[in-house]
Coordinates of C-alpha atoms in Angstrom, one line a residue:
M758 CA -41.1 -7.1 21.7
S759 CA -44.0 -9.3 22.3
L760 CA -44.1 -12.1 25.0
S761 CA -44.6 -14.8 22.4
L762 CA -41.4 -13.8 20.6
I763 CA -39.4 -13.9 23.8
R764 CA -40.7 -17.4 24.8
K765 CA -40.0 -19.0 21.4
P766 CA -36.1 -19.0 21.7
F767 CA -36.4 -20.5 25.2
V768 CA -38.7 -23.3 23.9
M769 CA -36.3 -24.1 21.1
Q770 CA -33.3 -24.2 23.4
G771 CA -35.2 -26.6 25.8
L772 CA -36.1 -28.9 23.0
A773 CA -32.5 -29.0 21.8
I774 CA -31.2 -29.8 25.3
T775 CA -33.8 -32.6 25.7
V776 CA -32.9 -34.1 22.3
A777 CA -29.2 -34.0 23.1
A778 CA -29.7 -35.7 26.5
L779 CA -31.8 -38.4 24.9
M780 CA -29.2 -39.0 22.2
M781 CA -26.4 -39.3 24.9
N782 CA -28.4 -41.8 26.9
S783 CA -29.2 -43.9 23.9
T784 CA -25.5 -43.8 22.8
H785 CA -24.4 -44.9 26.3
A786 CA -26.9 -47.7 26.3
A787 CA -25.8 -48.9 22.9
S788 CA -22.2 -48.8 24.0
E789 CA -23.0 -50.8 27.1
Q790 CA -24.9 -53.4 25.1
E791 CA -21.9 -53.7 22.7
Q792 CA -19.6 -54.3 25.6
I793 CA -21.9 -57.0 27.1
Q794 CA -22.1 -58.7 23.7
Q795 CA -18.3 -58.5 23.3
L796 CA -17.8 -60.2 26.7
R797 CA -20.3 -62.9 25.8
D798 CA -18.4 -63.6 22.5
E799 CA -15.1 -63.8 24.5
V800 CA -16.6 -66.3 26.9
K801 CA -17.7 -68.4 24.0
E802 CA -14.2 -68.4 22.5
L803 CA -12.7 -69.4 25.8
R804 CA -15.1 -72.4 26.1
A805 CA -14.2 -73.4 22.5
L806 CA -10.5 -73.4 23.4
L807 CA -11.1 -75.5 26.5
Q808 CA -13.0 -78.1 24.5
Q809 CA -10.2 -78.2 21.9
Y810 CA -7.2 -78.5 24.2
V811 CA -8.3 -79.8 27.6
P812 CA -9.3 -83.6 27.9
Q813 CA -13.0 -84.2 28.6
A814 CA -12.3 -85.8 32.0
K815 CA -10.3 -82.8 33.1
Q816 CA -13.1 -80.4 32.0
Q817 CA -15.5 -82.4 34.2
N818 CA -13.2 -82.2 37.2
D819 CA -12.6 -78.5 36.6
A820 CA -16.2 -77.6 36.0
A821 CA -16.8 -76.8 39.6
Q822 CA -13.6 -74.7 39.7
V823 CA -14.4 -72.4 36.7
A824 CA -17.3 -69.9 37.0
V825 CA -18.5 -67.4 34.3
A826 CA -20.2 -64.3 35.6
P827 CA -23.8 -63.8 34.2
A828 CA -24.5 -60.9 31.9
T829 CA -26.1 -58.7 34.7
A830 CA -23.0 -59.1 36.8
V831 CA -20.8 -58.2 33.8
A832 CA -22.8 -55.0 33.3
A833 CA -22.4 -54.1 36.9
T834 CA -18.7 -54.6 36.8
N835 CA -18.4 -52.6 33.6
N836 CA -20.2 -49.7 35.3
Q837 CA -17.4 -49.9 38.0
N838 CA -14.6 -50.1 35.4
T839 CA -13.6 -53.6 36.6
A840 CA -12.5 -56.5 34.5
A841 CA -12.8 -60.2 35.5
V842 CA -15.2 -62.8 34.4
V843 CA -13.4 -66.1 35.0
T844 CA -12.1 -67.4 38.3
T845 CA -10.3 -70.6 39.1
T846 CA -9.3 -72.4 42.3
A847 CA -6.1 -74.5 42.9
P848 CA -6.5 -78.3 42.8
K849 CA -6.7 -80.0 46.2
K850 CA -3.9 -82.3 47.1
S851 CA -4.5 -85.9 48.2
P852 CA -4.0 -86.3 52.0
L853 CA -1.7 -89.3 51.1
S854 CA 0.6 -87.1 49.1
F855 CA 3.3 -84.8 50.4
S856 CA 6.6 -83.1 49.4
T857 CA 10.1 -83.7 50.8
A858 CA 12.6 -81.0 51.7
S859 CA 14.3 -81.4 48.3
G860 CA 11.0 -80.8 46.5
A861 CA 10.2 -84.3 45.5
E862 CA 6.5 -85.3 45.3
V863 CA 5.7 -88.4 47.3
K864 CA 2.6 -90.5 47.2
L865 CA 1.8 -93.1 49.9
Y866 CA -0.2 -96.2 48.9
G867 CA -0.8 -99.8 50.1
F868 CA -3.3 -102.0 51.8
L869 CA -4.1 -103.7 55.1
R870 CA -5.0 -107.3 54.5
G871 CA -5.9 -110.4 56.5
D872 CA -6.0 -114.0 55.1
A873 CA -7.4 -117.3 56.4
S874 CA -7.3 -120.7 54.8
Y875 CA -8.6 -124.2 55.6
Q876 CA -6.4 -126.9 53.9
A877 CA -7.8 -130.4 53.5
K878 CA -4.6 -131.4 51.7
G879 CA -1.6 -129.5 50.6
G880 CA 1.8 -128.1 51.5
D881 CA 3.3 -126.7 54.7
G882 CA 1.9 -123.2 54.8
I883 CA -1.1 -120.9 54.2
F884 CA -0.3 -120.0 50.6
N885 CA 0.3 -121.8 47.3
R886 CA 3.0 -124.6 47.4
I887 CA 1.7 -126.8 44.6
N888 CA 5.2 -128.1 43.8
K889 CA 5.7 -129.3 47.4
V890 CA 2.3 -130.7 48.4
D891 CA 2.4 -134.0 50.3
L892 CA 2.7 -137.1 48.3
E893 CA 0.0 -139.8 48.7
G894 CA 0.8 -142.1 51.7
A895 CA 2.9 -139.4 53.4
E896 CA 0.4 -136.7 54.2
K897 CA 1.5 -134.4 57.1
N898 CA -0.3 -131.2 56.3
S899 CA -3.9 -132.3 56.1
D900 CA -6.9 -130.6 57.8
R901 CA -5.1 -127.4 58.9
F902 CA -6.3 -123.9 59.5
Y903 CA -4.0 -120.9 58.8
S904 CA -4.3 -117.2 59.2
T905 CA -2.0 -114.2 58.7
A906 CA -1.8 -110.5 58.2
T907 CA 1.8 -110.4 56.9
V908 CA 0.9 -109.6 53.3
T909 CA -0.1 -106.1 54.4
R910 CA 1.8 -103.7 52.0
L911 CA 3.2 -100.2 52.2
G912 CA 4.6 -98.3 49.2
L913 CA 6.0 -94.9 48.3
D914 CA 6.1 -93.4 44.8
F915 CA 8.5 -90.6 44.1
K916 CA 8.6 -87.9 41.5
A917 CA 11.4 -85.3 41.5
P918 CA 11.3 -81.9 39.9
V919 CA 14.4 -82.0 37.8
E920 CA 14.6 -79.7 34.8
G921 CA 15.0 -81.5 31.4
A922 CA 14.6 -85.0 32.9
D923 CA 12.0 -87.4 34.1
V924 CA 13.2 -88.6 37.5
G925 CA 11.2 -90.9 39.9
G926 CA 11.3 -94.0 42.1
K927 CA 9.5 -96.5 44.1
L928 CA 9.9 -98.2 47.5
E929 CA 7.5 -101.0 48.4
V930 CA 7.6 -103.4 51.4
D931 CA 5.5 -106.1 53.0
F932 CA 6.0 -108.3 56.0
R933 CA 6.8 -111.7 54.4
G934 CA 10.6 -111.6 55.2
G935 CA 12.7 -113.9 57.3
S936 CA 12.1 -117.6 58.1
S937 CA 9.1 -116.7 60.2
N938 CA 7.5 -114.5 57.6
D939 CA 6.8 -111.7 59.9
T940 CA 9.6 -109.2 59.2
I941 CA 9.8 -106.4 56.6
R942 CA 10.7 -107.5 53.1
I943 CA 11.6 -105.2 50.3
R944 CA 9.5 -105.9 47.2
H945 CA 10.4 -103.0 44.9
A946 CA 13.2 -100.5 45.4
Y947 CA 14.3 -98.5 42.3
M948 CA 14.9 -95.2 40.7
T949 CA 14.1 -94.1 37.2
Y950 CA 15.9 -91.5 35.0
N951 CA 14.1 -90.8 31.7
D952 CA 13.9 -94.3 30.1
W953 CA 16.4 -96.0 32.5
L954 CA 15.5 -98.0 35.6
F955 CA 18.1 -98.9 38.3
G956 CA 17.1 -101.2 41.2
Q957 CA 14.9 -104.1 42.1
T958 CA 11.5 -104.8 40.5
T959 CA 9.6 -107.5 38.6
S960 CA 11.6 -109.2 36.0
T961 CA 11.3 -108.0 32.4
F962 CA 10.8 -111.7 31.3
L963 CA 7.5 -111.8 33.3
A964 CA 4.0 -110.4 32.5
T965 CA 2.1 -110.1 35.8
D966 CA -0.5 -108.0 34.0
L967 CA -1.6 -111.1 32.0
Q968 CA -2.2 -113.4 34.9
P969 CA -5.7 -114.4 36.1
E970 CA -6.8 -112.9 39.4
M971 CA -6.0 -115.2 42.3
L972 CA -6.8 -114.6 46.0
D973 CA -3.8 -116.7 47.1
F974 CA -0.9 -114.4 47.8
N975 CA 1.8 -116.7 46.3
S976 CA 0.2 -116.3 42.9
P977 CA -0.9 -118.8 40.2
L978 CA 0.9 -121.8 38.8
G979 CA 2.3 -121.1 35.3
I980 CA 3.5 -117.5 35.7
G981 CA 6.2 -115.6 37.6
T982 CA 6.5 -112.7 40.0
Y983 CA 10.2 -112.8 40.6
R984 CA 11.6 -109.4 41.6
T985 CA 15.3 -109.0 40.9
P986 CA 18.0 -106.3 40.9
M987 CA 18.5 -105.0 37.4
V988 CA 19.4 -102.2 34.9
R989 CA 16.6 -101.7 32.4
Y990 CA 16.1 -99.5 29.3
S991 CA 12.5 -99.0 28.0
G992 CA 11.2 -97.2 25.0
K993 CA 8.4 -97.1 22.4
F994 CA 8.3 -98.1 18.7
T995 CA 4.8 -96.6 18.4
P996 CA 2.3 -95.1 20.9
E997 CA 0.8 -98.6 21.2
T998 CA 4.0 -100.7 21.0
S999 CA 6.7 -100.5 23.7
Y1000 CA 9.9 -102.5 24.4
A1001 CA 12.3 -103.1 27.3
V1002 CA 15.8 -104.7 27.6
A1003 CA 17.4 -105.5 30.9
L1004 CA 20.4 -107.1 32.6
E1005 CA 19.1 -108.8 35.7
K1006 CA 20.6 -110.8 38.6
G1007 CA 20.2 -114.6 38.1
N1008 CA 21.4 -117.4 40.4
D1009 CA 24.1 -116.5 42.9
D1010 CA 26.7 -118.8 41.2
N1011 CA 26.3 -117.2 37.8
R1012 CA 29.3 -115.2 36.5
A1013 CA 27.1 -113.0 34.3
P1014 CA 23.7 -111.3 34.7
S1015 CA 20.7 -112.6 32.8
L1016 CA 19.6 -110.8 29.7
T1017 CA 15.8 -110.3 29.4
S1018 CA 13.7 -108.5 26.9
K1019 CA 10.0 -107.7 26.2
V1020 CA 7.9 -106.3 23.4
K1021 CA 4.4 -105.2 24.4
Y1022 CA 1.4 -104.1 22.3
D1023 CA -1.7 -102.4 23.8
F1024 CA -5.0 -102.9 21.9
A1025 CA -7.1 -99.8 21.0
E1026 CA -9.7 -98.4 23.3
G1027 CA -8.2 -100.2 26.4
K1028 CA -9.4 -103.6 25.2
G1029 CA -6.3 -105.4 26.4
T1030 CA -2.6 -106.0 25.9
T1031 CA -0.3 -108.7 24.5
S1032 CA 3.5 -109.3 25.0
A1033 CA 6.4 -111.5 23.8
R1034 CA 9.4 -112.0 26.0
A1035 CA 12.8 -113.6 25.9
L1036 CA 15.5 -114.8 28.4
L1037 CA 19.1 -115.8 28.3
T1038 CA 20.8 -116.9 31.5
E1039 CA 23.7 -119.0 32.8
A1040 CA 23.2 -122.3 34.5
R1041 CA 26.4 -123.0 36.6
S1042 CA 27.2 -125.7 39.1
K1043 CA 29.4 -125.3 42.1
A1044 CA 32.9 -126.8 42.4
T1045 CA 33.2 -130.4 43.5
Y1046 CA 35.6 -131.7 46.3
D1047 CA 36.6 -135.2 47.4
N1048 CA 36.7 -136.5 51.0
N1049 CA 40.1 -134.9 51.5
N1050 CA 38.8 -131.5 50.4
N1051 CA 40.7 -131.6 47.1
R1052 CA 38.9 -129.9 44.3
I1053 CA 38.1 -132.4 41.5
N1054 CA 35.9 -130.1 39.5
S1055 CA 35.7 -126.3 39.2
G1056 CA 32.1 -126.3 38.2
E1057 CA 30.4 -126.5 34.8
A1058 CA 28.3 -124.0 33.0
E1059 CA 25.6 -124.1 30.3
L1060 CA 23.4 -121.5 28.6
G1061 CA 19.8 -121.4 29.7
W1062 CA 17.1 -119.7 27.8
G1063 CA 13.4 -119.0 27.7
V1064 CA 10.6 -117.6 25.5
A1065 CA 7.1 -116.5 26.4
V1066 CA 4.0 -115.0 24.9
G1067 CA 0.7 -114.0 26.3
A1068 CA -2.4 -111.8 25.9
K1069 CA -5.4 -110.3 27.8
Y1070 CA -8.5 -109.1 26.0
K1071 CA -11.7 -107.6 27.1
F1072 CA -14.6 -108.9 25.0
T1073 CA -17.3 -106.9 26.7
D1074 CA -17.3 -104.4 29.6
S1075 CA -18.1 -107.4 31.8
L1076 CA -16.0 -110.2 30.4
Q1077 CA -12.3 -110.5 29.8
A1078 CA -9.9 -113.5 29.2
M1079 CA -6.2 -114.0 29.6
I1080 CA -3.6 -116.6 28.5
D1081 CA 0.2 -116.8 28.9
Y1082 CA 2.6 -119.5 27.7
S1083 CA 6.4 -120.0 28.5
H1084 CA 9.0 -122.5 27.4
V1085 CA 12.2 -122.5 29.6
K1086 CA 15.4 -124.5 29.7
G1087 CA 18.0 -124.3 32.4
D1088 CA 16.4 -121.9 34.8
S1089 CA 14.5 -122.1 38.0
K1090 CA 14.4 -118.4 39.1
F1091 CA 12.0 -116.5 36.9
L1092 CA 8.8 -118.8 36.8
L1093 CA 7.1 -120.0 40.0
Y1094 CA 7.0 -123.7 41.2
T1095 CA 9.5 -125.1 38.6
N1096 CA 12.1 -127.8 39.2
N1097 CA 15.8 -127.2 39.8
A1098 CA 17.5 -125.5 36.8
F1099 CA 19.7 -128.6 36.4
N1100 CA 21.2 -131.6 38.1
V1101 CA 24.7 -133.0 37.8
N1102 CA 25.8 -136.2 36.3
P1103 CA 27.8 -137.9 39.1
N1104 CA 30.2 -139.6 36.6
N1105 CA 31.4 -136.8 34.4
F1106 CA 29.9 -133.8 36.3
D1107 CA 28.0 -132.6 33.2
L1108 CA 25.0 -130.5 33.7
N1109 CA 21.6 -131.9 32.8
L1110 CA 19.3 -129.0 32.2
N1111 CA 15.6 -129.1 33.1
E1112 CA 13.2 -128.1 30.3
F1113 CA 9.5 -127.4 30.7
D1114 CA 6.4 -125.6 29.4
A1115 CA 4.2 -123.5 31.6
V1116 CA 0.7 -122.1 30.9
T1117 CA -2.1 -120.1 32.5
V1118 CA -5.5 -119.4 31.2
G1119 CA -8.5 -117.8 32.8
T1120 CA -11.5 -115.6 32.5
T1121 CA -13.0 -112.9 34.8
Y1122 CA -16.6 -111.8 34.8
Q1123 CA -17.8 -108.6 36.3
I1124 CA -21.2 -109.6 37.7
N1125 CA -22.1 -106.1 38.8
P1126 CA -20.0 -103.0 39.8
K1127 CA -19.3 -104.5 43.2
L1128 CA -19.0 -108.3 42.4
R1129 CA -16.6 -110.1 40.1
S1130 CA -15.5 -113.8 39.7
T1131 CA -12.5 -115.5 38.1
L1132 CA -12.2 -119.1 36.9
A1133 CA -8.7 -120.2 35.9
Y1134 CA -6.2 -123.0 35.3
G1135 CA -2.4 -123.2 35.5
A1136 CA 0.0 -126.0 34.6
M1137 CA 3.7 -127.0 34.3
F1138 CA 4.8 -129.9 32.1
A1139 CA 8.5 -130.9 32.3
D1140 CA 10.3 -132.9 29.7
D1141 CA 10.4 -136.5 31.1
S1142 CA 12.7 -137.9 28.4
N1143 CA 15.9 -135.9 28.9
D1144 CA 18.9 -136.6 31.2
F1145 CA 17.5 -134.3 33.9
A1146 CA 14.4 -136.5 34.3
K1147 CA 16.4 -139.7 34.2
Q1148 CA 18.9 -138.5 36.8
A1149 CA 16.0 -137.5 39.1
V1150 CA 14.5 -141.0 38.9
V1151 CA 17.9 -142.6 39.6
A1152 CA 18.4 -140.3 42.6
K1153 CA 14.8 -140.8 43.8
D1154 CA 14.5 -137.0 43.9
T1155 CA 10.8 -136.5 44.7
A1156 CA 11.1 -132.8 44.9
Q1157 CA 11.3 -132.6 41.1
N1158 CA 7.9 -132.9 39.2
K1159 CA 6.9 -134.2 35.9
T1160 CA 3.6 -132.3 35.9
L1161 CA 1.9 -129.7 38.0
Q1162 CA -1.8 -128.7 37.5
Q1163 CA -4.0 -126.4 39.4
G1164 CA -7.5 -124.9 39.0
W1165 CA -9.1 -122.2 41.0
W1166 CA -12.4 -120.3 41.3
N1167 CA -12.9 -117.1 43.3
I1168 CA -15.4 -114.4 44.0
M1169 CA -14.5 -110.8 45.0
Y1170 CA -16.9 -108.4 46.6
S1171 CA -16.3 -104.7 47.1
P1172 CA -19.2 -103.1 49.0
V1173 CA -17.3 -99.7 48.8
T1174 CA -14.3 -98.8 46.7
P1175 CA -11.4 -99.3 49.2
I1176 CA -12.7 -102.6 50.7
T1177 CA -12.6 -106.0 49.1
F1178 CA -13.7 -109.4 50.5
G1179 CA -12.7 -112.6 48.7
L1180 CA -13.4 -116.3 48.8
E1181 CA -11.5 -118.9 46.8
Y1182 CA -11.4 -122.6 46.2
I1183 CA -8.2 -124.3 44.8
Y1184 CA -7.7 -127.8 43.7
G1185 CA -4.3 -129.1 42.3
E1186 CA -2.2 -132.1 41.7
R1187 CA 1.5 -132.8 41.2
K1188 CA 3.2 -135.9 39.8
T1189 CA 6.9 -136.8 40.2
F1190 CA 9.1 -138.3 37.5
D1191 CA 8.8 -141.7 39.2
G1192 CA 5.0 -141.6 39.2
Q1193 CA 4.1 -140.5 42.7
K1194 CA 1.2 -138.1 43.2
G1195 CA 0.2 -135.4 45.6
K1196 CA -3.0 -133.3 45.9
D1197 CA -3.7 -129.7 46.9
N1198 CA -7.3 -129.1 48.2
R1199 CA -8.1 -125.9 50.1
V1200 CA -10.4 -122.9 50.7
G1201 CA -9.1 -119.4 51.4
A1202 CA -10.7 -116.1 52.4
M1203 CA -9.4 -112.6 52.4
A1204 CA -10.3 -109.1 53.6
R1205 CA -8.4 -106.0 52.3
Y1206 CA -8.5 -102.3 52.7
N1207 CA -6.7 -100.2 50.1
F1208 CA -5.4 -96.8 50.8

């Protein structure tokens, strides 16, 4: 056999082996590219699901926690027969949050605050007392400087892990308790179970979210901040419309709790809110005794009531306005700076119920992200033609007022988020049923650190 015939089979075999090797390599490369493309498609699907089901704000917060491996890294992991392309990290807890032994989540909040006030004319104390300012000719509280840190506040919000139920609570205190205003006072203390609330908090008849901002801690004329023990049920008619009904503690002499209710509607896109409220309460006098301690009257009772409506609306990102109106008869608990709920006819011991209108109106302008200003007005107008007013004139009761009016302007500056400085000017007047007048004229300043 010749040499050429011997070499020919070997050449053919070598070519066959080379072609087979090239085909295997190309098949492997094609398979690898298909796997990379498949992983890319799966990542796209995951992103689409996140955009569909996760709120935009949460996606932004989680963006730093979710990392997708690049294609080269995917190829490397595939060569090592490993999966994994998406990794997440657990959210970081706030340093002011902690858990109790029973597993309840607790969040601490509050602020440190200092106040100062120069009072040209007014009442006896640093904060709002428009209903008790000195009458003309009897000024005792003029040209005074006050300062305090007692409005510093501490609070705890609770949320308990109970299966099938929404359980929570709140405990909030400041240091305005006692006659000297320097001991701890409970502001809010309640627990919630689903739609029920049990404990002490702001009355359902009030709408503190509608009041104009005021630096003065005692709050504006024309609204209320009364916190009372209650049992309250809340619910929703629609996602924008909610309601609440409560039994609340009224005056100590009352035999029955006060009935309060509220319907609230929130405007779309966070533009504002509006609410309507109602109140039924008892006005009851104490028993009357003669000089020999013989009871001559066991006390009389009348039905007191009130209605209120208000709104707050944001016209632009910088400008918002608010207004609230109330009409009340026979109550002195729920709204600030009002007269006594009633007085007693000395002849037949009948109750003469006080009746009044109260209003606040104001506007806040956000000058820039760190600076805002509020201009507002509040008033109380009592009925001066009823028996309550006539009895007050006969008894020369100068603690009861026919009218109260108060205007204020403030400016708030927050150089950084947790710190706020404020400056405020307040002017007000009161007029008694017998025509005497008193003035409120003062400037206040405040520094606050929120935590």
